[in-house]
Amino acid sequence: MTLSRKNILRVLGDAGEPMTLAEIGVAFGISGKKGGEQVLSHLNALIKSGTIIRNRRNRFALSDRMDMVTGRVVGHREGFGFVSRAGEGPDLYLSSREMQRVLHSDKVLARVKNIDSRGRHEGAVVSLLEQGPHHLVGRFVQDRGIGFVVPDDSRFSQDVVVHSDDQGAARDGMIVVVEITTHPFEHRRLGGRIIECIGEHLAPGMETEIAIRKHEIPWEWPEEVTREVVAGDFSDAGVVPEEGRTDLRHVPLVTIDGADARDFDDAVAARRENSGWTLWVAIADVSRYVVPGGELDMCAARRGNSVYFPGRVIPMLPEVLSNGICSLKPNVDRYSLVCEMRIASGGVVDDYRFFPAIIRSRARLTYEKAQSLIDGDTSARASVDGEALESVDTLRLVFDALRRKRFADGSLDLEIAEPVFVFGADRRIESVRTRTRLDAHRLIEECMLAANVCAARFISSRGDGGMYRVHDEPDGDRLSDLRRVYGVFGVRVSGGATPSAADLMSAVEDARERRPDVSETMQMLVLRTMKQAVYSADPSLHYALGFTHYTHFTSPIRRYPDLVVHRLIKQRLGFGPRLTSPEREQLEETADHCSMTERRAEEATRDVYQWLKAEYMQEHIGEEFDGRVSAVTQFGVFVTLDEIYIDGLVHISELGADYFRFDPVRLELNGERSGRTIRLGDALRVQVAGVDLDEGHVSFVPAVRDGRRRKSGKWDRVPE
């Protein structure tokens, strides 16, 4: 039998009891010092992965045979934690004492100690397999000559001790980055040294600086990238017709983006045909400038995507590319990769083709300007090139047909309000408004969806590996919960145990009609039921969109998977060699990595938005707002404020002189004495009671409780 890790696991599994190094060697016909070292090398790798353990008698055994589990530590702000097994079994509860030995995100091997009175599997950490974070962001504190950093992330319950020689220029109260130098599992205390002083805690923009470092988002350009950019030809003059590249400068393409956009990925145009239309979706040809394996490429891959914070962008590519030579600016020549589609009047894409092109955008339209053109605004229409205007009019017809066809085929579309912060010159929030979704937004969305589907079909039909966007159907338990809650509102979710996206869309539309007062809340319930879409090297269903094949092709300036898709399309067109086996294997690694960077960006931006919401509400403590109950839990209700869509918690202790029982089936609180029921969608006027900036939490209390109104922190009787 060949010596391998897989075969070692088979030998240990067949043995039924722990084995010595020599016994394992005999199983493979290996003896002697050199042979023993080979076996031990494999064993150490398996120990590091948590698959096997070495006991005190220096024998080796499978971890699961010894009631051992491997997983990531998940800390809780109250000091306890869990070993998460990623769905491979119940999580292990770690007491606050046990959590003093490990950190949130550590990979550990833990022993199942017992099952406590609450039915939780309680664990004890046996070994540290992989240290989670190597750096933490937090507030530096000096207390009686001792320096320490209080982590910004409350899942880290231990402060980091910093000796005077390792404090650098840090001052008391300053936000810093601390490098972990001693881990509590090995040294019984958490120690570190300060490697960066970010600034004062409440300085404008500090919430973004903290999020960037907390989530380890690459934000500085390495010197190697800078040198490659300086050496490259990224000038407008370098964009000239090339052999094999179609000249499409006669087509009246336009870009339609947000008013503050600078990286124009896509341009669109449409032309009437006898039985339908021709639709062009021209995408910036980033692959023309970013060479596989180069410093630019490796840096873009590490970043995975651009990250958009309020008022700040961490781009995937340097601005000379993202806002310069790759951006499809108006009236300048640009290289692009084009998807040309023939669309029938019923919205079916009858045919399509991809080809490299040189284009020239006729106009840079904002969504608002494009909407004015669609609405027939005379002044707006007079300001646009005649051919471009005719193309926009045709695009509107294409949009209508594509959208009708997509929903007929069973696609899900949720209209959920999104808050937008308006900042003043001092980077403070002046007001909060909701983002208006226009038909111009939907028009671009439909064009991009159509091109993405064509790209997925194209790379799939040619085989040889791919990069796809997949979205699995929701878990059965979550669907059951959704069906139950919808039923409380008199809305039926059809489709049996496995409803399709079309079934969910039908229920959403029914809810909009029956209960417009809680339509937003009910759509949020559907969104929470969904799994997260991810990238994959293999094609699969996109549940929410209802597509059997789907990918991301339209944003290579800001998403690395799109850049990979461009390269794959070019290879299929004969502009590059076929993939080797290692390259095909690397596609799956790239897909997993880009799924991670996408989640990282979402978590970082969510942290910033939560902080900004809390900061805004801090200026309104004591004021009253109207809102609706958007979530019900056993510890209280969350209320989302009307118009500004900021939510906060009304703790159950603030609901009045009653004992409220939580009904997990109907998601409501029922007062035992009063008979009062609080459920999803209930209107509730609240007063802002407080905020926690670091956690991004807002606390509300009812404006009136038990016939009394809260004033100056006390409850005064409301005059009758």
PDB file of C-alpha atoms in Angstrom, residues 82 363 423 499 661:
ATOM      1  CA  PHE A  82     -18.606  28.035  20.224  1.00  0.00           C
ATOM      2  CA  ALA A 363     -22.964  59.810 -24.148  1.00  0.00           C
ATOM      3  CA  PHE A 423     -22.857  63.998   3.993  1.00  0.00           C
ATOM      4  CA  PRO A 499     -41.394  26.125  -3.998  1.00  0.00           C
ATOM      5  CA  ARG A 661     -44.356  35.369  25.828  1.00  0.00           C
TER       6      ARG A 661
END
